[in-house]
Structures are given as C-alpha cells and as structure tokens.
Amino acid sequence: MTVFPCKSALLVALALVAGAAAARAQSTVTEGQKLAFDRGKGNCLTCHVIKGGDLPGTIGPELKGITAKYPDRNELFAIIFDETKRNPQTMMPPFGRNRILTEQEINAIVDFLQTL
C-alpha cells in the first residue's frame, strides 16, 4: 500500500513548517529584545529593569512574569502603543501613537516581553 510513503512525506512537511515557524518566532523575539534594549529606539531599559539589560532605570515596574500579568497579548500591545489611554497620568511615551515604534516593532517587543 502507498499510504505510508505519503503519510511520511506529510509528517516531514509538517515538521519542516513547524521548524520554520519556530525559527521565525525566535527571530521575532530576538528582534524584540534588540529593540527593547536599544537606547535610541524602544529604550525600555531607561525606565524598566529587564533581565539581561545593562544600566536599567527604576521609574517603571520590573519587566518579569509578563505573560502571567498580561495573558492577553493585545492588552500588552495596547500599553506599549499608547499607555495614556489606560493611564492618562503615565510617564510612558505612547510609542505607537507617536510613531516612535511601528506596529511590527511593537509586536516584536511584545513577543520578547512574553518570554520574561
């Protein structure tokens, strides 16, 4: 019967797709970390302690356990995009609204923060 060769080919194809997706996800996390630590772009370290970052600030909360605090990634995205909608008194810049970061860059930072 020829079912087994087709099944094997399907499993190999699925494994390759899963591997490619995992590599893309890791690439996004790496880009998000780079942006978060970049003093000229995301600049998260100016206000937040982040594991692996040098010379962090203490104005904002330490960024750890993010997925537990914000299980909905859309909420975290919204905070970075424009925290003034949730907290008008915040000192955090509206990174998206002010076009400091693009939506793609904010998504990469969210992907990174969700690993903390």
Coordinates of N, CA and C in Angstrom, one line a residue, residues 4-113:
F4 N 1.7 4.7 3.5 CA 2.8 5.0 4.4 C 3.8 6.0 3.8
P5 N 4.2 5.9 2.5 CA 5.1 6.9 2.0 C 4.5 8.3 2.0
C6 N 3.2 8.4 1.6 CA 2.5 9.7 1.6 C 2.4 10.2 3.0
K7 N 2.1 9.4 4.0 CA 2.0 9.8 5.4 C 3.3 10.3 5.9
S8 N 4.4 9.6 5.5 CA 5.7 10.0 5.9 C 6.1 11.4 5.3
A9 N 5.8 11.5 4.1 CA 6.0 12.8 3.4 C 5.3 13.9 4.1
L10 N 4.0 13.7 4.4 CA 3.2 14.7 5.1 C 3.8 15.0 6.5
L11 N 4.2 14.0 7.2 CA 4.8 14.3 8.5 C 6.1 15.1 8.4
V12 N 6.9 14.8 7.4 CA 8.2 15.6 7.1 C 7.8 17.0 6.8
A13 N 6.8 17.2 5.9 CA 6.4 18.5 5.5 C 5.9 19.3 6.7
L14 N 5.1 18.7 7.6 CA 4.6 19.4 8.8 C 5.7 19.7 9.7
A15 N 6.7 18.9 9.9 CA 7.9 19.1 10.7 C 8.7 20.3 10.2
L16 N 8.8 20.4 8.9 CA 9.5 21.5 8.3 C 8.8 22.8 8.5
V17 N 7.5 22.8 8.3 CA 6.7 24.0 8.5 C 6.8 24.4 10.0
A18 N 6.6 23.5 10.9 CA 6.7 23.8 12.3 C 8.1 24.4 12.7
G19 N 9.1 23.8 12.1 CA 10.5 24.3 12.4 C 10.7 25.7 11.8
A20 N 10.2 26.0 10.7 CA 10.3 27.3 10.1 C 9.5 28.3 10.9
A21 N 8.3 27.9 11.4 CA 7.5 28.8 12.3 C 8.3 29.1 13.6
A22 N 8.9 28.1 14.2 CA 9.6 28.3 15.4 C 10.8 29.2 15.2
A23 N 11.5 29.1 14.1 CA 12.6 29.9 13.7 C 12.2 31.4 13.5
R24 N 11.1 31.6 12.9 CA 10.5 32.9 12.7 C 10.2 33.5 14.1
A25 N 9.5 32.7 14.9 CA 9.1 33.2 16.2 C 10.4 33.6 17.1
Q26 N 11.4 32.8 17.0 CA 12.7 33.1 17.7 C 13.3 34.4 17.2
S27 N 13.3 34.5 15.9 CA 13.8 35.7 15.2 C 13.1 37.0 15.7
T28 N 11.7 36.9 15.8 CA 10.9 38.0 16.3 C 11.3 38.3 17.7
V29 N 11.4 37.3 18.6 CA 11.8 37.5 20.0 C 13.2 38.2 20.0
T30 N 14.1 37.8 19.2 CA 15.5 38.4 19.2 C 15.4 39.8 18.8
E31 N 14.6 40.1 17.8 CA 14.4 41.5 17.3 C 13.7 42.3 18.4
G32 N 12.8 41.8 19.1 CA 12.1 42.5 20.1 C 13.0 42.8 21.3
Q33 N 13.9 41.9 21.6 CA 14.9 42.2 22.7 C 15.8 43.3 22.2
K34 N 16.3 43.2 21.0 CA 17.2 44.2 20.5 C 16.5 45.6 20.5
L35 N 15.3 45.7 20.1 CA 14.5 47.0 20.2 C 14.4 47.4 21.6
A36 N 14.0 46.5 22.5 CA 13.8 46.9 23.9 C 15.0 47.4 24.6
F37 N 16.2 46.9 24.2 CA 17.5 47.3 24.8 C 18.1 48.4 24.0
D38 N 17.6 48.8 22.9 CA 18.2 49.9 22.1 C 17.9 51.2 22.7
R39 N 18.9 51.9 23.1 CA 18.7 53.2 23.8 C 18.1 54.3 22.8
G40 N 18.2 54.1 21.5 CA 17.7 55.1 20.6 C 16.4 54.7 20.0
K41 N 15.8 53.6 20.3 CA 14.6 53.1 19.7 C 13.5 52.8 20.8
G42 N 13.4 51.5 21.2 CA 12.5 51.1 22.2 C 12.8 51.8 23.5
N43 N 14.0 51.7 23.9 CA 14.5 52.4 25.1 C 13.8 51.9 26.4
C44 N 13.4 50.7 26.5 CA 12.7 50.2 27.6 C 13.5 50.2 28.9
L45 N 14.8 50.0 28.7 CA 15.8 50.0 29.9 C 15.9 51.3 30.6
T46 N 15.5 52.4 29.9 CA 15.6 53.7 30.6 C 14.7 53.7 31.8
C47 N 13.6 53.0 31.8 CA 12.6 53.1 32.9 C 12.4 51.7 33.6
H48 N 12.8 50.6 33.0 CA 12.5 49.3 33.5 C 13.7 48.4 33.7
V49 N 13.7 47.6 34.7 CA 14.7 46.5 34.9 C 14.2 45.4 34.0
I50 N 15.1 44.9 33.2 CA 14.8 43.7 32.3 C 16.0 42.8 32.4
K51 N 15.7 41.5 32.7 CA 16.8 40.6 32.8 C 17.6 40.6 31.5
G52 N 19.0 40.7 31.7 CA 19.9 40.7 30.6 C 20.2 42.1 30.1
G53 N 19.5 43.2 30.6 CA 19.8 44.5 30.2 C 20.8 45.2 31.1
D54 N 21.5 46.1 30.5 CA 22.6 46.9 31.3 C 22.0 48.3 31.7
L55 N 22.4 48.7 32.9 CA 22.1 50.0 33.4 C 20.6 50.4 33.3
P56 N 19.7 49.5 33.9 CA 18.3 49.8 33.8 C 17.8 50.9 34.8
G57 N 16.7 51.5 34.4 CA 16.1 52.5 35.3 C 15.1 51.9 36.2
T58 N 14.6 52.7 37.1 CA 13.6 52.1 38.1 C 12.3 52.9 38.2
I59 N 12.1 53.7 37.2 CA 10.8 54.5 37.1 C 9.6 53.6 37.0
G60 N 9.7 52.7 36.0 CA 8.6 51.8 35.7 C 8.9 50.5 36.5
P61 N 7.9 49.6 36.5 CA 8.0 48.3 37.1 C 9.0 47.4 36.4
E62 N 9.6 46.5 37.2 CA 10.5 45.5 36.6 C 9.7 44.6 35.6
L63 N 10.2 44.4 34.5 CA 9.5 43.6 33.5 C 9.9 42.1 33.6
K64 N 9.0 41.4 34.3 CA 9.2 40.0 34.5 C 7.8 39.4 34.8
G65 N 7.7 38.1 34.5 CA 6.4 37.4 34.7 C 5.3 38.1 33.8
I66 N 5.7 38.6 32.7 CA 4.7 39.4 31.8 C 3.5 38.6 31.4
T67 N 3.7 37.3 31.0 CA 2.6 36.5 30.5 C 1.6 36.3 31.6
A68 N 2.0 36.2 32.8 CA 1.1 36.0 34.0 C 0.3 37.3 34.2
K69 N 1.0 38.4 34.1 CA 0.4 39.7 34.3 C -0.5 40.1 33.2
Y70 N -0.1 39.8 32.0 CA -0.9 40.2 30.8 C -1.0 39.0 29.9
P71 N -2.0 38.1 30.2 CA -2.1 36.9 29.4 C -2.7 37.2 28.0
D72 N -3.3 38.3 27.9 CA -3.8 38.8 26.5 C -2.8 39.7 25.9
R73 N -2.1 39.2 24.9 CA -1.0 39.9 24.2 C -1.5 41.3 23.7
N74 N -2.8 41.4 23.3 CA -3.4 42.6 22.8 C -3.4 43.7 23.8
E75 N -3.6 43.3 25.1 CA -3.5 44.3 26.2 C -2.1 44.9 26.3
L76 N -1.1 44.0 26.2 CA 0.3 44.4 26.3 C 0.6 45.3 25.1
F77 N 0.2 44.9 23.9 CA 0.4 45.7 22.7 C -0.2 47.1 22.9
A78 N -1.4 47.2 23.5 CA -2.1 48.5 23.7 C -1.3 49.4 24.7
I79 N -0.7 48.7 25.7 CA 0.0 49.5 26.7 C 1.2 50.1 26.0
I80 N 2.0 49.4 25.2 CA 3.1 49.9 24.5 C 2.7 50.9 23.5
F81 N 1.7 50.7 22.8 CA 1.2 51.5 21.7 C 0.8 52.9 22.3
D82 N 0.0 52.9 23.3 CA -0.4 54.2 23.9 C -1.0 54.0 25.3
E83 N -0.1 53.9 26.3 CA -0.5 53.7 27.7 C -1.3 54.8 28.3
T84 N -1.3 56.0 27.6 CA -2.1 57.1 28.1 C -3.7 56.8 28.0
K85 N -4.1 55.9 27.2 CA -5.5 55.6 27.1 C -5.9 54.8 28.4
R86 N -5.0 54.0 28.9 CA -5.4 53.3 30.1 C -5.0 54.1 31.4
N87 N -3.9 54.8 31.3 CA -3.5 55.6 32.5 C -3.0 57.0 32.0
P88 N -3.9 58.0 32.0 CA -3.6 59.3 31.5 C -2.4 60.0 32.2
Q89 N -2.1 59.5 33.4 CA -1.0 60.2 34.2 C 0.3 59.5 34.0
T90 N 0.4 58.5 33.1 CA 1.6 57.7 32.9 C 2.8 58.6 32.4
M91 N 4.0 58.2 32.7 CA 5.2 58.8 32.1 C 5.7 58.1 30.9
M92 N 5.0 56.9 30.6 CA 5.5 56.1 29.5 C 5.0 56.8 28.2
P93 N 6.0 56.9 27.3 CA 5.6 57.5 26.0 C 4.7 56.6 25.2
P94 N 3.8 57.2 24.4 CA 2.9 56.5 23.5 C 3.7 56.1 22.3
F95 N 4.4 55.0 22.3 CA 5.3 54.6 21.3 C 4.7 54.4 19.9
G96 N 3.5 53.9 19.9 CA 2.8 53.7 18.6 C 2.2 55.0 18.1
R97 N 1.4 55.6 19.0 CA 0.7 56.8 18.6 C 1.7 57.9 18.1
N98 N 2.8 58.0 18.8 CA 3.8 59.0 18.4 C 4.8 58.5 17.3
R99 N 4.5 57.3 16.8 CA 5.3 56.7 15.7 C 6.8 56.6 16.1
I100 N 7.0 56.3 17.4 CA 8.4 56.0 17.8 C 8.7 54.6 17.3
L101 N 7.7 53.7 17.5 CA 7.8 52.3 17.0 C 6.7 52.0 16.1
T102 N 7.0 51.2 15.1 CA 5.9 50.7 14.2 C 5.1 49.6 14.9
E103 N 4.0 49.2 14.3 CA 3.2 48.1 14.9 C 4.0 46.8 14.9
Q104 N 4.8 46.6 13.8 CA 5.6 45.4 13.7 C 6.7 45.4 14.8
E105 N 7.3 46.5 15.1 CA 8.3 46.6 16.1 C 7.6 46.4 17.5
I106 N 6.5 47.0 17.7 CA 5.8 46.7 19.0 C 5.4 45.3 19.2
N107 N 5.0 44.6 18.1 CA 4.7 43.2 18.2 C 5.9 42.4 18.5
A108 N 7.1 42.8 18.0 CA 8.3 42.1 18.3 C 8.7 42.3 19.8
I109 N 8.5 43.4 20.3 CA 8.8 43.7 21.7 C 7.8 42.9 22.6
V110 N 6.5 42.8 22.2 CA 5.6 42.0 22.9 C 6.0 40.6 22.9
D111 N 6.4 40.1 21.8 CA 6.9 38.7 21.7 C 8.1 38.5 22.7
F112 N 9.0 39.4 22.7 CA 10.1 39.3 23.6 C 9.7 39.4 25.1
L113 N 8.8 40.4 25.4 CA 8.4 40.5 26.8 C 7.6 39.3 27.3

